[in-house]
């Protein structure tokens, strides 16, 4: 065999090894019990995502916990999206989305430093970054400490942590509220003061 044939054979072996590794990772993820962080099961997963644990909080996490990316699609910290974004699975936003986010019936997490505007529709919203414009959330919204929610919000329930910043019109549980003023930091949770009810 000459050198070209050896190089071709080596390339084919490398491709086969990459395919086997990908298959191993997929089957390993499918066997994980529900709630197991992918990062714990696959230690080198951080190199694939750019970072091991994104900052948006999973709905099961408590304030102050570092959540882990376990399911859905991830818009990374260095990704800027312009235009309409549609999701049929959990959506984790770490970067900037300038346009409509249509995630009907899905959970959307907006991480610390992430930015979403001008329209978002989802089943659940967990906000640790900034959301400006109109938010239509069918079930509930959780606003983390340091997050900023500004515009028109329509949802069944709202819960925010101390230090959240809210401004706009809120329709919570079918009640129309008067325009509120910025509340920074919130002194109680849920973060709706008596003036805005």
Short mmCIF file of N, CA and C in Angstrom, two decimals:
data_model
loop_
_atom_site.label_atom_id
_atom_site.label_comp_id
_atom_site.label_asym_id
_atom_site.label_seq_id
_atom_site.Cartn_x
_atom_site.Cartn_y
_atom_site.Cartn_z
N UNK A 1 0.84 -1.19 0.00
CA UNK A 1 0.00 0.00 0.00
C UNK A 1 0.88 1.24 0.00
N UNK A 2 0.51 2.20 -0.82
CA UNK A 2 1.28 3.43 -0.84
C UNK A 2 0.73 4.40 0.21
N UNK A 3 1.33 5.56 0.34
CA UNK A 3 0.97 6.51 1.41
C UNK A 3 -0.45 7.06 1.25
N UNK A 4 -0.92 7.23 0.04
CA UNK A 4 -2.28 7.74 -0.18
C UNK A 4 -3.32 6.76 0.34
N UNK A 5 -3.08 5.47 0.10
CA UNK A 5 -4.00 4.45 0.59
C UNK A 5 -4.00 4.39 2.12
N UNK A 6 -2.83 4.55 2.73
CA UNK A 6 -2.75 4.56 4.20
C UNK A 6 -3.51 5.77 4.77
N UNK A 7 -3.36 6.92 4.12
CA UNK A 7 -4.08 8.11 4.58
C UNK A 7 -5.59 7.93 4.45
N UNK A 8 -6.02 7.35 3.36
CA UNK A 8 -7.44 7.08 3.16
C UNK A 8 -7.97 6.11 4.21
N UNK A 9 -7.22 5.06 4.48
CA UNK A 9 -7.61 4.09 5.50
C UNK A 9 -7.67 4.75 6.88
N UNK A 10 -6.70 5.58 7.20
CA UNK A 10 -6.70 6.28 8.49
C UNK A 10 -7.88 7.22 8.62
N UNK A 11 -8.22 7.92 7.53
CA UNK A 11 -9.38 8.82 7.54
C UNK A 11 -10.68 8.05 7.76
N UNK A 12 -10.81 6.90 7.10
CA UNK A 12 -12.01 6.08 7.27
C UNK A 12 -12.13 5.56 8.70
N UNK A 13 -11.02 5.17 9.28
CA UNK A 13 -11.04 4.69 10.67
C UNK A 13 -11.44 5.83 11.61
N UNK A 14 -10.91 7.04 11.39
CA UNK A 14 -11.29 8.19 12.24
C UNK A 14 -12.78 8.51 12.11
N UNK A 15 -13.31 8.46 10.88
CA UNK A 15 -14.74 8.70 10.69
C UNK A 15 -15.58 7.66 11.41
N UNK A 16 -15.17 6.40 11.34
CA UNK A 16 -15.90 5.33 12.01
C UNK A 16 -15.87 5.54 13.53
N UNK A 17 -14.73 5.94 14.06
CA UNK A 17 -14.63 6.19 15.51
C UNK A 17 -15.51 7.35 15.93
N UNK A 18 -15.57 8.42 15.13
CA UNK A 18 -16.45 9.56 15.44
C UNK A 18 -17.91 9.15 15.42
N UNK A 19 -18.32 8.35 14.44
CA UNK A 19 -19.69 7.87 14.39
C UNK A 19 -20.03 7.00 15.59
N UNK A 20 -19.13 6.11 15.97
CA UNK A 20 -19.37 5.26 17.14
C UNK A 20 -19.48 6.08 18.42
N UNK A 21 -18.63 7.10 18.55
CA UNK A 21 -18.69 7.96 19.74
C UNK A 21 -20.02 8.72 19.79
N UNK A 22 -20.47 9.24 18.66
CA UNK A 22 -21.76 9.92 18.61
C UNK A 22 -22.90 8.99 18.97
N UNK A 23 -22.87 7.77 18.45
CA UNK A 23 -23.90 6.78 18.78
C UNK A 23 -23.88 6.47 20.28
N UNK A 24 -22.68 6.31 20.84
CA UNK A 24 -22.56 6.02 22.27
C UNK A 24 -23.14 7.15 23.11
N UNK A 25 -22.88 8.40 22.73
CA UNK A 25 -23.42 9.53 23.48
C UNK A 25 -24.93 9.60 23.40
N UNK A 26 -25.49 9.37 22.23
CA UNK A 26 -26.95 9.41 22.06
C UNK A 26 -27.61 8.32 22.89
N UNK A 27 -27.11 7.10 22.81
CA UNK A 27 -27.74 6.00 23.58
C UNK A 27 -27.55 6.21 25.08
N UNK A 28 -26.44 6.79 25.48
CA UNK A 28 -26.22 7.05 26.90
C UNK A 28 -27.20 8.09 27.42
N UNK A 29 -27.45 9.14 26.62
CA UNK A 29 -28.43 10.16 27.01
C UNK A 29 -29.83 9.58 27.12
N UNK A 30 -30.18 8.69 26.22
CA UNK A 30 -31.52 8.10 26.24
C UNK A 30 -31.72 7.21 27.46
N UNK A 31 -30.66 6.65 27.99
CA UNK A 31 -30.77 5.78 29.16
C UNK A 31 -30.74 6.53 30.48
N UNK A 32 -30.45 7.84 30.45
CA UNK A 32 -30.37 8.61 31.70
C UNK A 32 -31.73 8.69 32.36
N UNK A 33 -31.80 8.53 33.70
CA UNK A 33 -33.08 8.73 34.38
C UNK A 33 -33.49 10.19 34.30
N UNK A 34 -34.80 10.44 34.35
CA UNK A 34 -35.31 11.80 34.27
C UNK A 34 -34.72 12.65 35.39
N UNK A 35 -34.32 13.86 35.06
CA UNK A 35 -33.78 14.77 36.07
C UNK A 35 -32.29 14.67 36.25
N UNK A 36 -31.62 13.69 35.63
CA UNK A 36 -30.17 13.58 35.75
C UNK A 36 -29.53 14.61 34.84
N UNK A 37 -28.66 15.46 35.39
CA UNK A 37 -28.00 16.45 34.53
C UNK A 37 -27.13 15.76 33.49
N UNK A 38 -27.21 16.24 32.25
CA UNK A 38 -26.40 15.68 31.19
C UNK A 38 -24.92 15.88 31.50
N UNK A 39 -24.58 17.00 32.13
CA UNK A 39 -23.18 17.29 32.42
C UNK A 39 -22.57 16.26 33.35
N UNK A 40 -23.37 15.76 34.31
CA UNK A 40 -22.85 14.76 35.24
C UNK A 40 -22.63 13.43 34.53
N UNK A 41 -23.51 13.10 33.58
CA UNK A 41 -23.39 11.83 32.89
C UNK A 41 -22.34 11.86 31.80
N UNK A 42 -22.18 12.98 31.15
CA UNK A 42 -21.21 13.14 30.08
C UNK A 42 -20.26 14.27 30.44
N UNK A 43 -19.17 13.99 31.12
CA UNK A 43 -18.30 15.04 31.63
C UNK A 43 -17.75 15.97 30.57
N UNK A 44 -17.56 15.49 29.35
CA UNK A 44 -16.98 16.35 28.33
C UNK A 44 -18.05 17.08 27.53
N UNK A 45 -19.30 17.08 27.99
CA UNK A 45 -20.38 17.75 27.28
C UNK A 45 -20.15 19.25 27.20
N UNK A 46 -19.47 19.84 28.18
CA UNK A 46 -19.23 21.27 28.18
C UNK A 46 -18.46 21.74 26.96
N UNK A 47 -17.55 20.90 26.47
CA UNK A 47 -16.79 21.30 25.29
C UNK A 47 -17.66 21.36 24.06
N UNK A 48 -18.74 20.58 24.01
CA UNK A 48 -19.64 20.62 22.87
C UNK A 48 -20.53 21.85 22.90
N UNK A 49 -20.96 22.28 24.09
CA UNK A 49 -21.87 23.40 24.22
C UNK A 49 -21.16 24.73 24.39
N UNK A 50 -19.88 24.72 24.64
CA UNK A 50 -19.16 25.96 24.87
C UNK A 50 -19.03 26.26 26.35
N UNK A 51 -19.94 25.75 27.15
CA UNK A 51 -19.88 25.87 28.59
C UNK A 51 -20.76 24.77 29.17
N UNK A 52 -20.42 24.31 30.37
CA UNK A 52 -21.09 23.13 30.91
C UNK A 52 -22.48 23.41 31.45
N UNK A 53 -22.70 24.53 32.09
CA UNK A 53 -24.00 24.78 32.68
C UNK A 53 -24.49 26.16 32.32
N UNK A 54 -25.52 26.25 31.46
CA UNK A 54 -26.06 27.56 31.14
C UNK A 54 -26.76 28.16 32.34
N UNK A 55 -26.99 29.46 32.31
CA UNK A 55 -27.52 30.14 33.46
C UNK A 55 -29.02 30.17 33.61
N UNK A 56 -29.85 29.86 32.60
CA UNK A 56 -31.28 29.92 32.91
C UNK A 56 -31.66 28.85 33.90
N UNK A 57 -32.62 29.16 34.75
CA UNK A 57 -33.00 28.24 35.80
C UNK A 57 -34.07 27.29 35.32
N UNK A 58 -33.87 26.02 35.57
CA UNK A 58 -34.91 25.03 35.31
C UNK A 58 -36.02 25.26 36.32
N UNK A 59 -37.24 24.98 35.95
CA UNK A 59 -38.36 25.25 36.84
C UNK A 59 -38.27 24.46 38.13
N UNK A 60 -37.51 23.36 38.13
CA UNK A 60 -37.38 22.57 39.34
C UNK A 60 -36.31 23.12 40.29
N UNK A 61 -35.47 24.04 39.82
CA UNK A 61 -34.39 24.53 40.65
C UNK A 61 -34.86 25.59 41.63
N UNK A 62 -34.11 25.76 42.69
CA UNK A 62 -34.40 26.78 43.68
C UNK A 62 -33.53 27.99 43.41
N UNK A 63 -33.92 29.18 43.94
CA UNK A 63 -33.09 30.36 43.74
C UNK A 63 -31.68 30.13 44.26
N UNK A 64 -30.70 30.55 43.50
CA UNK A 64 -29.31 30.40 43.92
C UNK A 64 -28.67 29.12 43.41
N UNK A 65 -29.46 28.14 42.95
CA UNK A 65 -28.89 26.92 42.42
C UNK A 65 -28.39 27.16 41.01
N UNK A 66 -27.36 26.45 40.61
CA UNK A 66 -26.89 26.51 39.24
C UNK A 66 -27.59 25.41 38.47
N UNK A 67 -28.45 25.75 37.52
CA UNK A 67 -29.18 24.74 36.77
C UNK A 67 -28.28 24.10 35.72
N UNK A 68 -28.75 23.01 35.15
CA UNK A 68 -28.01 22.34 34.10
C UNK A 68 -28.89 22.19 32.87
N UNK A 69 -28.27 22.19 31.72
CA UNK A 69 -28.98 22.02 30.46
C UNK A 69 -29.22 20.53 30.27
N UNK A 70 -30.51 20.13 30.28
CA UNK A 70 -30.80 18.71 30.17
C UNK A 70 -31.64 18.35 28.96
N UNK A 71 -32.37 19.28 28.38
CA UNK A 71 -33.25 18.95 27.27
C UNK A 71 -33.51 20.18 26.43
N UNK A 72 -33.98 19.97 25.21
CA UNK A 72 -34.40 21.09 24.37
C UNK A 72 -33.28 21.65 23.51
N UNK A 73 -33.52 22.86 23.03
CA UNK A 73 -32.58 23.55 22.15
C UNK A 73 -31.93 24.71 22.88
N UNK A 74 -30.67 24.94 22.58
CA UNK A 74 -29.89 25.97 23.24
C UNK A 74 -29.46 27.03 22.23
N UNK A 75 -29.79 28.29 22.51
CA UNK A 75 -29.27 29.43 21.76
C UNK A 75 -28.11 29.95 22.60
N UNK A 76 -26.89 29.71 22.17
CA UNK A 76 -25.70 30.00 22.97
C UNK A 76 -25.44 31.48 23.21
N UNK A 77 -24.52 31.74 24.10
CA UNK A 77 -24.19 33.11 24.51
C UNK A 77 -23.68 33.97 23.37
N UNK A 78 -23.04 33.38 22.41
CA UNK A 78 -22.47 34.16 21.31
C UNK A 78 -23.38 34.19 20.09
N UNK A 79 -24.60 33.67 20.21
CA UNK A 79 -25.53 33.60 19.08
C UNK A 79 -26.51 34.76 19.15
N UNK A 80 -26.65 35.48 18.02
CA UNK A 80 -27.64 36.55 17.88
C UNK A 80 -28.61 36.13 16.78
N UNK A 81 -29.90 36.08 17.13
CA UNK A 81 -30.93 35.65 16.18
C UNK A 81 -31.79 36.86 15.83
N UNK A 82 -32.03 37.06 14.53
CA UNK A 82 -32.94 38.11 14.07
C UNK A 82 -34.02 37.45 13.21
N UNK A 83 -35.27 37.75 13.55
CA UNK A 83 -36.37 37.16 12.81
C UNK A 83 -37.23 36.28 13.70
N UNK A 84 -38.08 35.48 13.09
CA UNK A 84 -39.02 34.62 13.83
C UNK A 84 -38.33 33.31 14.22
N UNK A 85 -38.50 32.94 15.48
CA UNK A 85 -37.94 31.71 16.02
C UNK A 85 -39.09 30.86 16.53
N UNK A 86 -39.24 29.66 15.99
CA UNK A 86 -40.30 28.75 16.41
C UNK A 86 -39.66 27.54 17.07
N UNK A 87 -40.25 27.09 18.20
CA UNK A 87 -39.72 25.95 18.93
C UNK A 87 -40.84 24.99 19.29
N UNK A 88 -40.57 23.71 19.13
CA UNK A 88 -41.53 22.68 19.53
C UNK A 88 -40.95 21.83 20.64
N UNK A 89 -39.97 22.38 21.35
CA UNK A 89 -39.35 21.75 22.51
C UNK A 89 -38.87 22.85 23.43
N UNK A 90 -38.41 22.47 24.60
CA UNK A 90 -37.89 23.44 25.56
C UNK A 90 -36.81 24.27 24.89
N UNK A 91 -36.84 25.58 25.13
CA UNK A 91 -35.90 26.49 24.49
C UNK A 91 -35.11 27.24 25.56
N UNK A 92 -33.80 27.11 25.51
CA UNK A 92 -32.89 27.81 26.42
C UNK A 92 -32.23 28.92 25.63
N UNK A 93 -32.42 30.16 26.05
CA UNK A 93 -31.83 31.30 25.34
C UNK A 93 -30.75 31.90 26.22
N UNK A 94 -29.53 31.86 25.72
CA UNK A 94 -28.38 32.45 26.41
C UNK A 94 -27.87 33.68 25.67
N UNK A 95 -28.23 33.81 24.40
CA UNK A 95 -27.75 34.92 23.58
C UNK A 95 -28.81 35.99 23.42
N UNK A 96 -28.88 36.55 22.21
CA UNK A 96 -29.80 37.65 21.93
C UNK A 96 -30.77 37.23 20.82
N UNK A 97 -32.07 37.41 21.07
CA UNK A 97 -33.08 37.12 20.06
C UNK A 97 -33.86 38.39 19.80
N UNK A 98 -33.73 38.91 18.58
CA UNK A 98 -34.44 40.12 18.18
C UNK A 98 -35.48 39.71 17.15
N UNK A 99 -36.71 39.48 17.63
CA UNK A 99 -37.77 39.01 16.75
C UNK A 99 -38.80 38.23 17.56
N UNK A 100 -39.68 37.55 16.88
CA UNK A 100 -40.74 36.80 17.53
C UNK A 100 -40.24 35.43 17.96
N UNK A 101 -40.58 35.04 19.19
CA UNK A 101 -40.28 33.70 19.69
C UNK A 101 -41.61 33.01 19.91
N UNK A 102 -41.92 32.03 19.07
CA UNK A 102 -43.17 31.28 19.17
C UNK A 102 -42.86 29.88 19.68
N UNK A 103 -43.12 29.66 20.96
CA UNK A 103 -42.88 28.36 21.58
C UNK A 103 -44.16 27.93 22.29
N UNK A 104 -45.25 27.88 21.53
CA UNK A 104 -46.55 27.52 22.10
C UNK A 104 -46.48 26.15 22.75
N UNK A 105 -46.98 26.07 23.98
CA UNK A 105 -47.00 24.80 24.69
C UNK A 105 -45.65 24.34 25.18
N UNK A 106 -44.63 25.20 25.14
CA UNK A 106 -43.28 24.81 25.54
C UNK A 106 -42.77 25.70 26.66
N UNK A 107 -41.68 25.28 27.27
CA UNK A 107 -41.00 26.03 28.31
C UNK A 107 -39.86 26.83 27.67
N UNK A 108 -39.74 28.10 28.05
CA UNK A 108 -38.66 28.95 27.55
C UNK A 108 -37.88 29.47 28.74
N UNK A 109 -36.56 29.31 28.71
CA UNK A 109 -35.67 29.84 29.73
C UNK A 109 -34.78 30.90 29.10
N UNK A 110 -34.74 32.08 29.72
CA UNK A 110 -33.89 33.17 29.24
C UNK A 110 -32.82 33.39 30.31
N UNK A 111 -31.59 33.12 29.96
CA UNK A 111 -30.49 33.13 30.92
C UNK A 111 -29.99 34.52 31.27
N UNK A 112 -29.16 34.58 32.30
CA UNK A 112 -28.54 35.82 32.73
C UNK A 112 -27.73 36.40 31.58
N UNK A 113 -27.95 37.66 31.28
CA UNK A 113 -27.25 38.31 30.19
C UNK A 113 -27.93 38.12 28.84
N UNK A 114 -28.92 37.25 28.76
CA UNK A 114 -29.64 37.04 27.50
C UNK A 114 -30.68 38.13 27.32
N UNK A 115 -31.11 38.32 26.07
CA UNK A 115 -32.02 39.42 25.73
C UNK A 115 -33.00 38.92 24.69
N UNK A 116 -34.31 39.15 24.94
CA UNK A 116 -35.36 38.73 24.01
C UNK A 116 -36.33 39.90 23.80
N UNK A 117 -36.66 40.21 22.55
CA UNK A 117 -37.63 41.26 22.22
C UNK A 117 -38.04 41.08 20.77
N UNK A 118 -39.18 41.51 20.31
CA UNK A 118 -40.24 42.24 20.99
C UNK A 118 -41.44 41.37 21.37
N UNK A 119 -41.46 40.05 21.03
CA UNK A 119 -42.64 39.23 21.31
C UNK A 119 -42.21 37.81 21.65
N UNK A 120 -42.87 37.26 22.68
CA UNK A 120 -42.58 35.90 23.10
C UNK A 120 -43.88 35.22 23.50
N UNK A 121 -44.10 34.01 23.02
CA UNK A 121 -45.27 33.22 23.40
C UNK A 121 -44.79 31.84 23.83
N UNK A 122 -45.24 31.38 25.01
CA UNK A 122 -44.81 30.09 25.53
C UNK A 122 -45.81 29.59 26.57
N UNK A 123 -45.61 28.34 27.00
CA UNK A 123 -46.41 27.78 28.09
C UNK A 123 -45.86 28.26 29.43
N UNK A 124 -44.53 28.21 29.58
CA UNK A 124 -43.85 28.66 30.80
C UNK A 124 -42.68 29.54 30.40
N UNK A 125 -42.40 30.54 31.24
CA UNK A 125 -41.24 31.40 31.02
C UNK A 125 -40.46 31.51 32.31
N UNK A 126 -39.18 31.20 32.26
CA UNK A 126 -38.26 31.38 33.39
C UNK A 126 -37.26 32.43 32.94
N UNK A 127 -37.30 33.61 33.55
CA UNK A 127 -36.51 34.75 33.09
C UNK A 127 -35.42 35.09 34.09
N UNK A 128 -34.17 35.02 33.62
CA UNK A 128 -33.04 35.46 34.43
C UNK A 128 -32.32 36.62 33.74
N UNK A 129 -32.68 36.89 32.48
CA UNK A 129 -32.09 37.98 31.71
C UNK A 129 -33.09 39.09 31.47
N UNK A 130 -33.22 39.53 30.22
CA UNK A 130 -34.10 40.65 29.87
C UNK A 130 -35.10 40.21 28.81
N UNK A 131 -36.37 40.56 29.03
CA UNK A 131 -37.42 40.34 28.03
C UNK A 131 -38.19 41.64 27.88
N UNK A 132 -38.18 42.19 26.67
CA UNK A 132 -38.85 43.45 26.39
C UNK A 132 -39.96 43.22 25.37
N UNK A 133 -41.03 43.98 25.48
CA UNK A 133 -42.11 43.86 24.51
C UNK A 133 -43.31 43.13 25.06
N UNK A 134 -43.91 42.28 24.25
CA UNK A 134 -45.12 41.56 24.63
C UNK A 134 -44.78 40.11 24.94
N UNK A 135 -45.21 39.64 26.11
CA UNK A 135 -45.01 38.26 26.51
C UNK A 135 -46.37 37.63 26.76
N UNK A 136 -46.67 36.55 26.06
CA UNK A 136 -47.92 35.82 26.23
C UNK A 136 -47.58 34.42 26.71
N UNK A 137 -47.81 34.16 28.00
CA UNK A 137 -47.42 32.90 28.61
C UNK A 137 -48.67 32.26 29.19
N UNK A 138 -49.00 31.07 28.73
CA UNK A 138 -50.28 30.45 29.10
C UNK A 138 -50.35 29.98 30.54
N UNK A 139 -49.23 29.50 31.13
CA UNK A 139 -49.30 28.96 32.49
C UNK A 139 -48.66 29.86 33.53
N UNK A 140 -47.33 29.92 33.58
CA UNK A 140 -46.72 30.76 34.61
C UNK A 140 -45.37 31.33 34.19
N UNK A 141 -45.05 32.44 34.86
CA UNK A 141 -43.80 33.16 34.64
C UNK A 141 -43.06 33.24 35.96
N UNK A 142 -41.76 32.94 35.92
CA UNK A 142 -40.90 33.11 37.09
C UNK A 142 -39.81 34.09 36.69
N UNK A 143 -39.68 35.17 37.46
CA UNK A 143 -38.68 36.20 37.18
C UNK A 143 -37.61 36.11 38.28
N UNK A 144 -36.41 35.79 37.88
CA UNK A 144 -35.30 35.60 38.82
C UNK A 144 -34.73 36.93 39.30
N UNK A 145 -33.94 36.87 40.37
CA UNK A 145 -33.27 38.05 40.89
C UNK A 145 -32.36 38.64 39.82
N UNK A 146 -32.46 39.96 39.60
CA UNK A 146 -31.64 40.64 38.61
C UNK A 146 -32.22 40.63 37.20
N UNK A 147 -33.31 39.91 36.99
CA UNK A 147 -33.92 39.86 35.66
C UNK A 147 -34.74 41.12 35.41
N UNK A 148 -34.99 41.39 34.13
CA UNK A 148 -35.76 42.59 33.76
C UNK A 148 -36.88 42.17 32.80
N UNK A 149 -38.12 42.47 33.19
CA UNK A 149 -39.29 42.20 32.37
C UNK A 149 -39.99 43.52 32.13
N UNK A 150 -40.10 43.90 30.85
CA UNK A 150 -40.67 45.20 30.53
C UNK A 150 -41.60 45.06 29.33
N UNK A 151 -42.80 45.63 29.44
CA UNK A 151 -43.74 45.59 28.34
C UNK A 151 -45.11 45.12 28.78
N UNK A 152 -45.74 44.30 27.96
CA UNK A 152 -47.07 43.77 28.25
C UNK A 152 -46.95 42.28 28.52
N UNK A 153 -47.40 41.87 29.71
CA UNK A 153 -47.35 40.47 30.10
C UNK A 153 -48.75 39.95 30.31
N UNK A 154 -49.04 38.81 29.71
CA UNK A 154 -50.31 38.13 29.91
C UNK A 154 -49.97 36.70 30.34
N UNK A 155 -50.42 36.29 31.54
CA UNK A 155 -50.11 34.96 32.06
C UNK A 155 -51.12 34.55 33.12
N UNK A 156 -51.15 33.27 33.45
CA UNK A 156 -52.05 32.78 34.49
C UNK A 156 -51.48 33.07 35.88
N UNK A 157 -50.15 32.98 36.03
CA UNK A 157 -49.54 33.27 37.33
C UNK A 157 -48.15 33.87 37.14
N UNK A 158 -47.76 34.70 38.09
CA UNK A 158 -46.47 35.37 38.06
C UNK A 158 -45.81 35.22 39.42
N UNK A 159 -44.55 34.84 39.40
CA UNK A 159 -43.76 34.75 40.64
C UNK A 159 -42.40 35.35 40.34
N UNK A 160 -41.98 36.28 41.18
CA UNK A 160 -40.64 36.81 40.97
C UNK A 160 -39.88 36.86 42.27
N UNK A 161 -38.58 36.79 42.13
CA UNK A 161 -37.69 36.78 43.28
C UNK A 161 -37.23 38.20 43.60
N UNK A 162 -36.79 38.37 44.81
CA UNK A 162 -36.30 39.66 45.26
C UNK A 162 -35.20 40.15 44.32
N UNK A 163 -35.27 41.42 43.94
CA UNK A 163 -34.27 42.01 43.06
C UNK A 163 -34.66 41.99 41.59
N UNK A 164 -35.85 41.50 41.28
CA UNK A 164 -36.33 41.52 39.89
C UNK A 164 -36.82 42.93 39.55
N UNK A 165 -36.86 43.25 38.25
CA UNK A 165 -37.27 44.57 37.80
C UNK A 165 -38.41 44.40 36.81
N UNK A 166 -39.58 44.96 37.15
CA UNK A 166 -40.77 44.84 36.31
C UNK A 166 -41.30 46.21 35.95
N UNK A 167 -41.74 46.37 34.69
CA UNK A 167 -42.37 47.61 34.28
C UNK A 167 -43.28 47.31 33.10
N UNK A 168 -44.53 47.80 33.17
CA UNK A 168 -45.43 47.60 32.05
C UNK A 168 -46.85 47.33 32.47
N UNK A 169 -47.59 46.68 31.60
CA UNK A 169 -48.97 46.28 31.85
C UNK A 169 -49.02 44.78 32.06
N UNK A 170 -49.76 44.36 33.09
CA UNK A 170 -49.80 42.95 33.43
C UNK A 170 -51.24 42.45 33.48
N UNK A 171 -51.51 41.36 32.78
CA UNK A 171 -52.79 40.68 32.83
C UNK A 171 -52.50 39.30 33.41
N UNK A 172 -52.75 39.16 34.72
CA UNK A 172 -52.39 37.94 35.43
C UNK A 172 -53.66 37.25 35.90
N UNK A 173 -53.84 36.04 35.46
CA UNK A 173 -55.02 35.29 35.85
C UNK A 173 -56.30 35.90 35.34
N UNK A 174 -56.23 36.62 34.22
CA UNK A 174 -57.42 37.21 33.64
C UNK A 174 -57.76 38.59 34.14
N UNK A 175 -56.97 39.13 35.08
CA UNK A 175 -57.22 40.49 35.59
C UNK A 175 -56.34 41.48 34.87
N UNK A 176 -56.91 42.58 34.40
CA UNK A 176 -56.14 43.63 33.77
C UNK A 176 -55.64 44.57 34.86
N UNK A 177 -54.37 44.89 34.84
CA UNK A 177 -53.81 45.77 35.85
C UNK A 177 -53.44 47.10 35.22
N UNK A 178 -53.28 48.10 36.05
CA UNK A 178 -52.85 49.41 35.58
C UNK A 178 -51.36 49.37 35.32
N UNK A 179 -50.82 50.27 34.50
CA UNK A 179 -49.37 50.27 34.28
C UNK A 179 -48.64 50.40 35.60
N UNK A 180 -47.62 49.59 35.75
CA UNK A 180 -46.87 49.59 37.01
C UNK A 180 -45.61 50.44 36.87
N UNK A 181 -44.97 50.65 37.98
CA UNK A 181 -43.71 51.38 37.98
C UNK A 181 -42.58 50.40 38.25
N UNK A 182 -41.34 50.74 37.90
CA UNK A 182 -40.23 49.81 38.15
C UNK A 182 -40.15 49.47 39.62
N UNK A 183 -39.93 48.20 39.91
CA UNK A 183 -39.78 47.76 41.29
C UNK A 183 -38.42 47.12 41.42
N UNK A 184 -37.49 47.81 41.97
CA UNK A 184 -36.15 47.28 42.10
C UNK A 184 -35.56 47.70 43.44
N UNK A 185 -35.32 46.81 44.33
CA UNK A 185 -35.63 45.40 44.29
C UNK A 185 -37.03 45.11 44.83
N UNK A 186 -37.57 43.96 44.50
CA UNK A 186 -38.86 43.55 45.04
C UNK A 186 -38.65 43.15 46.50
N UNK A 187 -39.60 43.50 47.32
CA UNK A 187 -39.46 43.19 48.73
C UNK A 187 -40.23 41.95 49.13
N UNK A 188 -41.11 41.49 48.26
CA UNK A 188 -41.88 40.31 48.59
C UNK A 188 -41.99 39.42 47.37
N UNK A 189 -42.43 38.21 47.60
CA UNK A 189 -42.62 37.28 46.51
C UNK A 189 -43.97 36.62 46.69
N UNK A 190 -44.86 36.57 45.72
CA UNK A 190 -44.66 37.05 44.37
C UNK A 190 -44.55 38.57 44.32
N UNK A 191 -43.93 39.05 43.27
CA UNK A 191 -43.48 40.42 43.17
C UNK A 191 -44.54 41.34 42.57
N UNK A 192 -45.70 41.38 43.15
CA UNK A 192 -46.75 42.29 42.70
C UNK A 192 -47.13 43.12 43.91
N UNK A 193 -46.88 44.41 43.85
CA UNK A 193 -47.22 45.23 45.00
C UNK A 193 -48.69 45.60 44.95
N UNK A 194 -49.22 46.07 46.05
CA UNK A 194 -50.66 46.33 46.15
C UNK A 194 -51.11 47.46 45.24
N UNK A 195 -50.21 48.36 44.82
CA UNK A 195 -50.58 49.45 43.94
C UNK A 195 -50.96 48.97 42.55
N UNK A 196 -50.37 47.84 42.10
CA UNK A 196 -50.61 47.39 40.73
C UNK A 196 -51.74 46.37 40.64
N UNK A 197 -52.40 46.03 41.72
CA UNK A 197 -53.50 45.06 41.67
C UNK A 197 -54.80 45.73 41.29
#
